[in-house]
mmCIF file of C-alpha atoms and ligand atoms in Angstrom:
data_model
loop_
_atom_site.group_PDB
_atom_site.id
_atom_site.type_symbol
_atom_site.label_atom_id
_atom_site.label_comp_id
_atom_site.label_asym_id
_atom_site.label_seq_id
_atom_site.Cartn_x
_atom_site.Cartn_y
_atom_site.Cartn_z
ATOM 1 C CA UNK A 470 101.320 140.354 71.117
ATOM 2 C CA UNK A 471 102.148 136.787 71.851
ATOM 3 C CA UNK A 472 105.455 136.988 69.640
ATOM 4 C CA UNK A 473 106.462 139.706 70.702
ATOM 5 C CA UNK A 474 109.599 139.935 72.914
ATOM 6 C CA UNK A 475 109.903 142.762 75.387
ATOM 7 C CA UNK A 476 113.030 144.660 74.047
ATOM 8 C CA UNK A 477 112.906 147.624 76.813
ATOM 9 C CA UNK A 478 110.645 149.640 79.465
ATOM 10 C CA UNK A 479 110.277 153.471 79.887
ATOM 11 C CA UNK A 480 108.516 154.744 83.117
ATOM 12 C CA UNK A 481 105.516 154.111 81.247
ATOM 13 C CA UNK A 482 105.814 152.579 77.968
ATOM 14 C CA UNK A 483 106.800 149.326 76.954
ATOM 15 C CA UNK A 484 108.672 148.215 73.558
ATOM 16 C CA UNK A 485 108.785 144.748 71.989
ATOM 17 C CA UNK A 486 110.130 143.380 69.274
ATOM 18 C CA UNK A 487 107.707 142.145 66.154
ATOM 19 C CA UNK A 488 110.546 140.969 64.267
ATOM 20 C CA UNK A 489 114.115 142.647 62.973
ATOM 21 C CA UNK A 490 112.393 145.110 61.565
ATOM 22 C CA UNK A 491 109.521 146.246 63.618
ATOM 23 C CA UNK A 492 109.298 147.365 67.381
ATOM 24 C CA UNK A 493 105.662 147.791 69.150
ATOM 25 C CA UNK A 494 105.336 150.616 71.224
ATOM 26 C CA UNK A 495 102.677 150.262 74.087
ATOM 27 C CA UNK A 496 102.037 153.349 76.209
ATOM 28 C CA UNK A 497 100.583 152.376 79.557
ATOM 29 C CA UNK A 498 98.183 154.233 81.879
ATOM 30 C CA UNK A 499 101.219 154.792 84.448
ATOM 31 C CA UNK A 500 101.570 158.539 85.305
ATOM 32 C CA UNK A 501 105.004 159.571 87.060
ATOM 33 C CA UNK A 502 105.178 163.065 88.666
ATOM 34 C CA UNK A 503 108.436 164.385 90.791
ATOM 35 C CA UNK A 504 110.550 161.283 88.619
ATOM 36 C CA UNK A 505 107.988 158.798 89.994
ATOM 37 C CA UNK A 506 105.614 156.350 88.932
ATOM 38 C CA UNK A 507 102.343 156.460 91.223
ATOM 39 C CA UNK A 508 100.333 153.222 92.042
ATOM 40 C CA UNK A 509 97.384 154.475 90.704
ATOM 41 C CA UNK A 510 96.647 155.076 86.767
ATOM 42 C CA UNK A 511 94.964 157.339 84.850
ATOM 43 C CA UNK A 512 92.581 155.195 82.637
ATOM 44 C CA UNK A 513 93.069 156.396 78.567
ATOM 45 C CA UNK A 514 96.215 157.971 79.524
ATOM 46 C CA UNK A 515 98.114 155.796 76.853
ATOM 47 C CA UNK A 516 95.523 155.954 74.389
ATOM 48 C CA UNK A 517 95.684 160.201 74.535
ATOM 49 C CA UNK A 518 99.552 159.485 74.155
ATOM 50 C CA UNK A 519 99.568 157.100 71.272
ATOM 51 C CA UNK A 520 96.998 158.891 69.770
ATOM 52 C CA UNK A 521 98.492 162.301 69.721
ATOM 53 C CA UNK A 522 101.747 160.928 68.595
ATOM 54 C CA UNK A 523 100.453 159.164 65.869
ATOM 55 C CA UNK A 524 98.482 162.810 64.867
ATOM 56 C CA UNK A 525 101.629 164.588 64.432
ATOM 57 C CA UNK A 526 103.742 161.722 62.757
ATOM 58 C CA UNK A 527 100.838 161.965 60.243
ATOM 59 C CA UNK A 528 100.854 165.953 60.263
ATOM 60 C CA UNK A 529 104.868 166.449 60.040
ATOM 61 C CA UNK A 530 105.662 163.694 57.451
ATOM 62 C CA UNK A 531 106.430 166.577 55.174
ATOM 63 C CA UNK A 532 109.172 167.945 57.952
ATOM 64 C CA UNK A 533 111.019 164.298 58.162
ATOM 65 C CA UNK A 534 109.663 160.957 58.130
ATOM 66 C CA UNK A 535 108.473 159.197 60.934
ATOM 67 C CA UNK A 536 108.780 155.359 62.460
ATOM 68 C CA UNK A 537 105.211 154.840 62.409
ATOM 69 C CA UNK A 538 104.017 152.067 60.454
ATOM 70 C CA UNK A 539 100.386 151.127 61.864
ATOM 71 C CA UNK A 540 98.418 152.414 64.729
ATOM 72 C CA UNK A 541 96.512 149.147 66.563
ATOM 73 C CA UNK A 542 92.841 148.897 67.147
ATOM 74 C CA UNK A 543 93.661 149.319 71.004
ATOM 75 C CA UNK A 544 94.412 153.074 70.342
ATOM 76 C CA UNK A 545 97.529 152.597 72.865
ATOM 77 C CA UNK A 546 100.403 150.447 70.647
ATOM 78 C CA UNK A 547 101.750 151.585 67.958
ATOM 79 C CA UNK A 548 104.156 149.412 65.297
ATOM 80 C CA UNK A 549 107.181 150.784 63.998
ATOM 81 C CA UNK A 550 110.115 150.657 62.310
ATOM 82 C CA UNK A 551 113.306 149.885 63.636
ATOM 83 C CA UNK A 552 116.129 152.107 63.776
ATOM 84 C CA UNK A 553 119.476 153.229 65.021
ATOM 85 C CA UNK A 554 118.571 155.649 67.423
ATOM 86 C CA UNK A 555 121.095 158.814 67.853
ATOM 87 C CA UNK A 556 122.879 158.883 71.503
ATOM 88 C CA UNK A 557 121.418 162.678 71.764
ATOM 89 C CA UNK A 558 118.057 163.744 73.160
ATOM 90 C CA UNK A 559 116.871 166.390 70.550
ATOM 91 C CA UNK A 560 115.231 168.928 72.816
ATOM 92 C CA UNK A 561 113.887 172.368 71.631
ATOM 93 C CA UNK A 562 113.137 175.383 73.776
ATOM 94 C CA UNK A 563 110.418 177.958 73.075
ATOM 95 C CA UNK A 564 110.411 179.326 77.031
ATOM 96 C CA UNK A 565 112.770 179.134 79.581
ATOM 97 C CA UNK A 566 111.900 176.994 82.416
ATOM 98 C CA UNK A 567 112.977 173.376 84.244
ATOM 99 C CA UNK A 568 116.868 172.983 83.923
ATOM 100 C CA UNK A 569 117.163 175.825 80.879
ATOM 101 C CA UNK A 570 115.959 177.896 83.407
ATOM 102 C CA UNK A 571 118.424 176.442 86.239
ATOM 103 C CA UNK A 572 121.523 176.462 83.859
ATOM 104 C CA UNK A 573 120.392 180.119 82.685
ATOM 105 C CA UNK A 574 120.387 181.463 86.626
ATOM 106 C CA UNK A 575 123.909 179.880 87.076
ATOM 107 C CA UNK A 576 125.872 181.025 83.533
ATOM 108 C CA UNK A 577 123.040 182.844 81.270
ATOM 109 C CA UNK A 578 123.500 180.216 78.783
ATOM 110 C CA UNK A 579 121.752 177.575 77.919
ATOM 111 C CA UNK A 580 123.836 174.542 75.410
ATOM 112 C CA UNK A 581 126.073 177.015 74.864
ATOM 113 C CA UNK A 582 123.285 179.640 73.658
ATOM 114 C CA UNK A 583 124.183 183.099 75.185
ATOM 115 C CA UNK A 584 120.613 184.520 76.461
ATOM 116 C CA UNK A 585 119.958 187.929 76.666
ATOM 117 C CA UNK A 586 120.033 189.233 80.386
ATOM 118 C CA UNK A 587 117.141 189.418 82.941
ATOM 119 C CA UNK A 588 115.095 186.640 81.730
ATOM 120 C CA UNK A 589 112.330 185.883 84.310
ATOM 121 C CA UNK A 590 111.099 181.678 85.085
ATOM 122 C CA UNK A 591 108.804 181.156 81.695
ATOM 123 C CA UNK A 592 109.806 184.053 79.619
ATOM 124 C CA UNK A 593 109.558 183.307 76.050
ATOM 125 C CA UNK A 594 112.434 183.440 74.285
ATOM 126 C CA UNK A 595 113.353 185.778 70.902
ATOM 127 C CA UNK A 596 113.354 182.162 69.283
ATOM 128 C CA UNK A 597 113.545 178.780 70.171
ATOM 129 C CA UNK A 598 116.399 177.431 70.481
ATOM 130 C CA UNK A 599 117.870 173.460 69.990
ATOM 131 C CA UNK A 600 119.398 172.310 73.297
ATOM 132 C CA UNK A 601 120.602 168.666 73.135
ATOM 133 C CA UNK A 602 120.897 166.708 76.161
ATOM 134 C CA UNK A 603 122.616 163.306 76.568
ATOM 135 C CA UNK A 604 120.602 160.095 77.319
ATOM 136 C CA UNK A 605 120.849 159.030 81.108
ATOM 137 C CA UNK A 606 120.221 155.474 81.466
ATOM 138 C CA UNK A 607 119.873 156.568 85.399
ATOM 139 C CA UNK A 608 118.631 159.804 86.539
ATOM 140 C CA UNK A 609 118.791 162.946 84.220
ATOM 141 C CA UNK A 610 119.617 163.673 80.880
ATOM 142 C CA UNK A 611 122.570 166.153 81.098
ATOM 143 C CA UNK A 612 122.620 169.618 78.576
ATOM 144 C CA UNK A 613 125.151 169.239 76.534
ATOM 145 C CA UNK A 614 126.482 171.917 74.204
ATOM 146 C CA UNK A 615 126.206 172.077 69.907
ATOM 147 C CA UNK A 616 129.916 171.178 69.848
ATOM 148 C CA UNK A 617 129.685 167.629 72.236
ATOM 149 C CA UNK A 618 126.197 167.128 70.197
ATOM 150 C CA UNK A 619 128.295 167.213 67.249
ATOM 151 C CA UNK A 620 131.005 165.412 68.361
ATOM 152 C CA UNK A 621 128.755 162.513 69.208
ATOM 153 C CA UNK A 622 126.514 162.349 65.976
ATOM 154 C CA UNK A 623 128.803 164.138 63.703
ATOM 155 C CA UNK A 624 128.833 167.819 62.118
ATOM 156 C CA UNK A 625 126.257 167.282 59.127
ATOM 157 C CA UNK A 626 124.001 165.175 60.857
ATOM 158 C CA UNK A 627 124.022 167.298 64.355
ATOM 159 C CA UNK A 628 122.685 170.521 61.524
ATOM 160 C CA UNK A 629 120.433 168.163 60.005
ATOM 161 C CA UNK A 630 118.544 167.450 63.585
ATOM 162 C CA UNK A 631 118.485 171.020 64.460
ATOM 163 C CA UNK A 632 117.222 171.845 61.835
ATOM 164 C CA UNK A 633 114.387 168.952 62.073
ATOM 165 C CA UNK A 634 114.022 169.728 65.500
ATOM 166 C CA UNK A 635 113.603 173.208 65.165
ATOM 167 C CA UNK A 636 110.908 173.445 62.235
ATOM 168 C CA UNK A 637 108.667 170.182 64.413
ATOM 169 C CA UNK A 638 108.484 172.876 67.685
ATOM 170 C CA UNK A 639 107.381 175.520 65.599
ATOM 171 C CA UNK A 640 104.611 173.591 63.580
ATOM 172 C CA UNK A 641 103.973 171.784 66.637
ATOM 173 C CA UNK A 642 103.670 175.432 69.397
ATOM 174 C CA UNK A 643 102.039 177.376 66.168
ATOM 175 C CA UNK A 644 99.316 174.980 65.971
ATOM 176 C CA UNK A 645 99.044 174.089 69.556
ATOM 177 C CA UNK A 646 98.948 178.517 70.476
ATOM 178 C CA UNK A 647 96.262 178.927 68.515
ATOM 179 C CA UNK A 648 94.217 175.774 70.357
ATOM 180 C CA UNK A 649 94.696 177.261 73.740
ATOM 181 C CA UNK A 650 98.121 175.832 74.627
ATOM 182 C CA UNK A 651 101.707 176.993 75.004
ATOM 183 C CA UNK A 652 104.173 174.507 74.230
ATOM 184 C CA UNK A 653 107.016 175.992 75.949
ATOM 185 C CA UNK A 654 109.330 173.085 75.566
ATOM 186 C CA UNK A 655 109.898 169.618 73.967
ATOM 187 C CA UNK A 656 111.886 166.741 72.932
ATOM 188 C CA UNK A 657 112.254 164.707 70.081
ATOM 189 C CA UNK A 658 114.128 161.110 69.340
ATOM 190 C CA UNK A 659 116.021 160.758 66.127
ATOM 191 C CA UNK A 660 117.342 157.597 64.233
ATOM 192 C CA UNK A 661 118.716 156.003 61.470
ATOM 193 C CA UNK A 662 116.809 154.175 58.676
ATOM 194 C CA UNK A 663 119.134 151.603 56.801
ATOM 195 C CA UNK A 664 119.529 154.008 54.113
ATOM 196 C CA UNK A 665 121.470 156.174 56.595
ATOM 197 C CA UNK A 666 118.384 158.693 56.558
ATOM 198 C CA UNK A 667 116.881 160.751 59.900
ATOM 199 C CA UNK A 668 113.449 159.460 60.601
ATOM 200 C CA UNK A 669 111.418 160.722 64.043
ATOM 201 C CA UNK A 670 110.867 157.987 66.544
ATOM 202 C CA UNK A 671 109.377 157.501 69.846
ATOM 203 C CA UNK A 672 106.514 160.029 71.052
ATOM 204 C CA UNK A 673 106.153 163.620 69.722
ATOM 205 C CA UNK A 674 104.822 166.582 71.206
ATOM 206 C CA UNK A 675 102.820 164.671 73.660
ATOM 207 C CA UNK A 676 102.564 166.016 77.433
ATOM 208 C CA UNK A 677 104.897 163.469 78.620
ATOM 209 C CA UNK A 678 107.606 164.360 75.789
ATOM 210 C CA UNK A 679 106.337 168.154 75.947
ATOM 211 C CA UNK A 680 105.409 170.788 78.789
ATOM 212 C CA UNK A 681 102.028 171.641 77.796
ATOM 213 C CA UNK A 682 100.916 175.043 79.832
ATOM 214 C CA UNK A 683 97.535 176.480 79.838
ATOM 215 C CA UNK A 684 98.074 179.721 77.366
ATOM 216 C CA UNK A 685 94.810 181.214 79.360
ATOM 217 C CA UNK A 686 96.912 181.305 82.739
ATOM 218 C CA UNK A 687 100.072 182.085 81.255
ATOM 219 C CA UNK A 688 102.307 184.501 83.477
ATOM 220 C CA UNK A 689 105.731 185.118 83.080
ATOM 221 C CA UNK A 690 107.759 185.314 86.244
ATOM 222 C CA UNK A 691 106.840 182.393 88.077
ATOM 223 C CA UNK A 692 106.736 178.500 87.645
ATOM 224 C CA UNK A 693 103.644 177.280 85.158
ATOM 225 C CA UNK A 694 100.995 174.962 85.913
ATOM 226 C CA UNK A 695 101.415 171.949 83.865
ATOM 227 C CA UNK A 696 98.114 171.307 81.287
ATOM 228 C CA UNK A 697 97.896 167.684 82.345
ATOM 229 C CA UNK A 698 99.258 167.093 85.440
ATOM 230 C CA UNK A 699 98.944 169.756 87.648
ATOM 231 C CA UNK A 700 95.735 168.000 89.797
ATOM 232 C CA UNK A 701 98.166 165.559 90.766
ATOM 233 C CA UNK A 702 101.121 167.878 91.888
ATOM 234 C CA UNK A 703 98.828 169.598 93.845
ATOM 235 C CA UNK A 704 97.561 166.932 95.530
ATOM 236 C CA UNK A 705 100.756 165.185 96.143
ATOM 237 C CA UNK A 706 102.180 168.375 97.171
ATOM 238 C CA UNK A 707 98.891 168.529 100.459
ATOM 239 C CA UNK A 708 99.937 165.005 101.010
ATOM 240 C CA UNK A 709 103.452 166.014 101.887
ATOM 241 C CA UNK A 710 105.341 163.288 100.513
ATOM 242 C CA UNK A 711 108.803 163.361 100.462
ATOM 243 C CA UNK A 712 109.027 162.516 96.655
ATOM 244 C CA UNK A 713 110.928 158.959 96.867
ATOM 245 C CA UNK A 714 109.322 156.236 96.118
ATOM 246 C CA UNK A 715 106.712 155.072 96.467
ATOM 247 C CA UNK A 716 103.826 157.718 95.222
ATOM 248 C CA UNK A 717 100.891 158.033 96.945
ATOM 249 C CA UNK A 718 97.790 156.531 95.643
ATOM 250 C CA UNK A 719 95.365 159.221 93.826
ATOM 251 C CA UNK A 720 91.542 159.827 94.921
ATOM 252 C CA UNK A 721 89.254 159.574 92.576
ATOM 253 C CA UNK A 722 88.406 162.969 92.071
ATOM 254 C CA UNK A 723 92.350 163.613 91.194
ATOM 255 C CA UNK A 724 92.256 160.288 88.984
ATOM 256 C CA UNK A 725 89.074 161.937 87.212
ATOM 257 C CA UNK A 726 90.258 165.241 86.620
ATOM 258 C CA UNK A 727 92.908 164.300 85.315
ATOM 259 C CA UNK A 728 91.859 162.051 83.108
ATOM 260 C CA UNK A 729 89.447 164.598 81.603
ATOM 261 C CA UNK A 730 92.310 167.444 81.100
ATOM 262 C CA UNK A 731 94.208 164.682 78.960
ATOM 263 C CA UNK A 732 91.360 163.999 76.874
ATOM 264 C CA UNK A 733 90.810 167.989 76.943
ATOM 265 C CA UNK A 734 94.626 168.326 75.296
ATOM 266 C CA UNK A 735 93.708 165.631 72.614
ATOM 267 C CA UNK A 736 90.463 167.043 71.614
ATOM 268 C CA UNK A 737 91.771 170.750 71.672
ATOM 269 C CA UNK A 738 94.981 170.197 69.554
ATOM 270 C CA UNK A 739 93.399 167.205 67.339
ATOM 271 C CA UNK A 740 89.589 168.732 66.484
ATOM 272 C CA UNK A 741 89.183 164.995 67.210
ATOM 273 C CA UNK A 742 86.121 163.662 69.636
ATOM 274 C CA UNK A 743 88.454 161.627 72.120
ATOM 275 C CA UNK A 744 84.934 159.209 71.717
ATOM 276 C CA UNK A 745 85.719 158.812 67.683
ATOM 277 C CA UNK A 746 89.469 157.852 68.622
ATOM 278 C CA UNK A 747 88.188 154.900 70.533
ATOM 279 C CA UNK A 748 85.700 153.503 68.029
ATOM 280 C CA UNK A 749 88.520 154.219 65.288
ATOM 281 C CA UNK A 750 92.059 155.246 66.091
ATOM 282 C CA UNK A 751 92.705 155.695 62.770
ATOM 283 C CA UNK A 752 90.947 158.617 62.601
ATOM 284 C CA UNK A 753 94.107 160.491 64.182
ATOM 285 C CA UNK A 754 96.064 159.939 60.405
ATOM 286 C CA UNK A 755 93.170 160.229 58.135
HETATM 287 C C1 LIG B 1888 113.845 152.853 70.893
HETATM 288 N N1 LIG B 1888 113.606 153.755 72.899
HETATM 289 C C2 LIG B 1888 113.206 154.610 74.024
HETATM 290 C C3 LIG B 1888 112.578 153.032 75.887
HETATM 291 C C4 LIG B 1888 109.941 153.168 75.268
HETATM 292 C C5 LIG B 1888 110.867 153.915 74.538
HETATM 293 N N2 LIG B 1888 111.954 153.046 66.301
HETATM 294 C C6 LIG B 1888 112.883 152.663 67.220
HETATM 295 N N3 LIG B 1888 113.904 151.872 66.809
HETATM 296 C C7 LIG B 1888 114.821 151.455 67.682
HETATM 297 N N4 LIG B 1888 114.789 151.778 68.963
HETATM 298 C C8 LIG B 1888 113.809 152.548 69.468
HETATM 299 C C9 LIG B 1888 112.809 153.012 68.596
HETATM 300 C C10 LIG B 1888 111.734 153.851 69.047
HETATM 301 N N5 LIG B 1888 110.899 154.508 69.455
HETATM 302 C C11 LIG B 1888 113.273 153.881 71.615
HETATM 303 N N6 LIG B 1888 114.362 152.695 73.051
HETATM 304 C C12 LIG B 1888 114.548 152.127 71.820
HETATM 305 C C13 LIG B 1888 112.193 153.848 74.834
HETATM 306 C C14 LIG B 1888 111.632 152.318 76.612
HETATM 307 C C15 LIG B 1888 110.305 152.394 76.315
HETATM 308 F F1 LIG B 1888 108.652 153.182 74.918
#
């Protein structure tokens, strides 16, 4: 870590730069709900991050190669490769919900993908669908449609990360439906490798790149509880805060709880003792 240069922040990750080549990744144990990032953290929160990430990069190498180059004994950094990330959000849609479900209500389409009529909030769709968004430096990624995804990226390599995207969310709900967890939504980052070749980057299919729902609770019709965070909606939503900054702090009941339904998603969609990822984080890509 000590020559390592901080390159950029997320809301809760950091990035650094190892050399021209390699970029550490170090998820924190920040939690953000509403768009913001509470004072309080949820200890292991990066570690369940990194370490589900680095389970699917090993899982979906066959789909498309990944930036992962070595996962670090503190289960929450990961090093990776550089590369020239796409100006597109790749995000893929199994259910329609958050601003799908707000751009459906106002035109029926989503990206320019004609829904049928008289979808309710969370309906599953007849098949997911690839809905690119732009990247917001300041506050939201906007939809954009197939043909401004295109325009931005080009024709061939727009098909190239639907296609990607499309064929991660399916490996990634199939597995994750039959561990107990709709994956209703998710997004993936995209770049370059100096051959001019699409390799995954970032996080994948973790809660804070996904909407993880509860498949036990599932009801069309009505909003979803979120799998990870939905002890801390609730309880900011008693507190009546006004959703600006700054968060309230969490009890430690709601810190707890919290904590344990993050582990919960690890161990459910990785057959992996949480415990066993500490002591080895390799374990994730054996
Ligand atoms: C890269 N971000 C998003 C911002 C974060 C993540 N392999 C890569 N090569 C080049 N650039 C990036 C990556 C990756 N991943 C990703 N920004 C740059 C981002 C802030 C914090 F953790």
């Amino acid at each position: 870590m000590s020559d390592a240069t901080h390159v950029a922040s997320g809301k809760v990750r950091e990035i650094y730069a190892l050399d021209d080549e390699r970029l550490l990744l170090v998820a924190s144990d920040r939690i953000s709900t509403f768009d913001v990032v509470l004072p309080t953290d949820i200890p292991d929160k990066g570690r369940v991050l990194t370490g589900l990430s680095a389970f699917w990069f090993a899982r979906t190498r066959e789909i498309v190669p990944n930036h992962l180059l070595e996962l670090r004994d503190d289960g929450r950094s990961m090093e990776c490769r550089r590369l020239e990330m796409l100006p597109i959000e790749c995000v893929v849609r199994g259910y329609i919900t958050g601003s799908g479900w707000k751009d459906y209500q106002a035109t029926g389409e989503v990206c320019g993908h004609r829904l049928p009529a008289g979808l309710v909030e969370s309906e599953q769709l007849p098949e997911p669908i690839f809905t690119p968004a732009t990247k917001a430096h300041t506050g939201h990624d906007e939809n954009i449609t197939r043909e401004q995804a295109a325009a931005l990226v080009g024709e061939e390599r727009f098909a190239e990360a639907e296609r990607i995207s499309l064929a991660l969310y399916r490996h990634g709900s199939e597995w994750a439906a039959a561990r107990g967890i709709v994956l209703a939504d998710t997004k993936f980052e995209l770049g370059l490798d100096p051959a001019g070749r699409l390799v995954l980057g970032d996080e994948a299919l973790t809660p804070d790149s996904s909407r993880f729902w509860p498949a036990d609770s599932y009801e069309p019709g009505r909003g979803q509880p979120s799998f990870d965070k939905q002890f801390v909606r609730d309880y900011c939503e008693t507190r009546g805060w006004d959703k600006t900054a700054p968060g309230p702090e969490l009890p430690d009941d709601v810190v707890d709880g919290t904590r344990a339904r993050y582990v919960e998603a690890f161990e459910r969609l990785t057959d992996i003792a949480f415990d066993d990822y500490l002591a080895d984080p390799e374990v994730v890509v054996r």
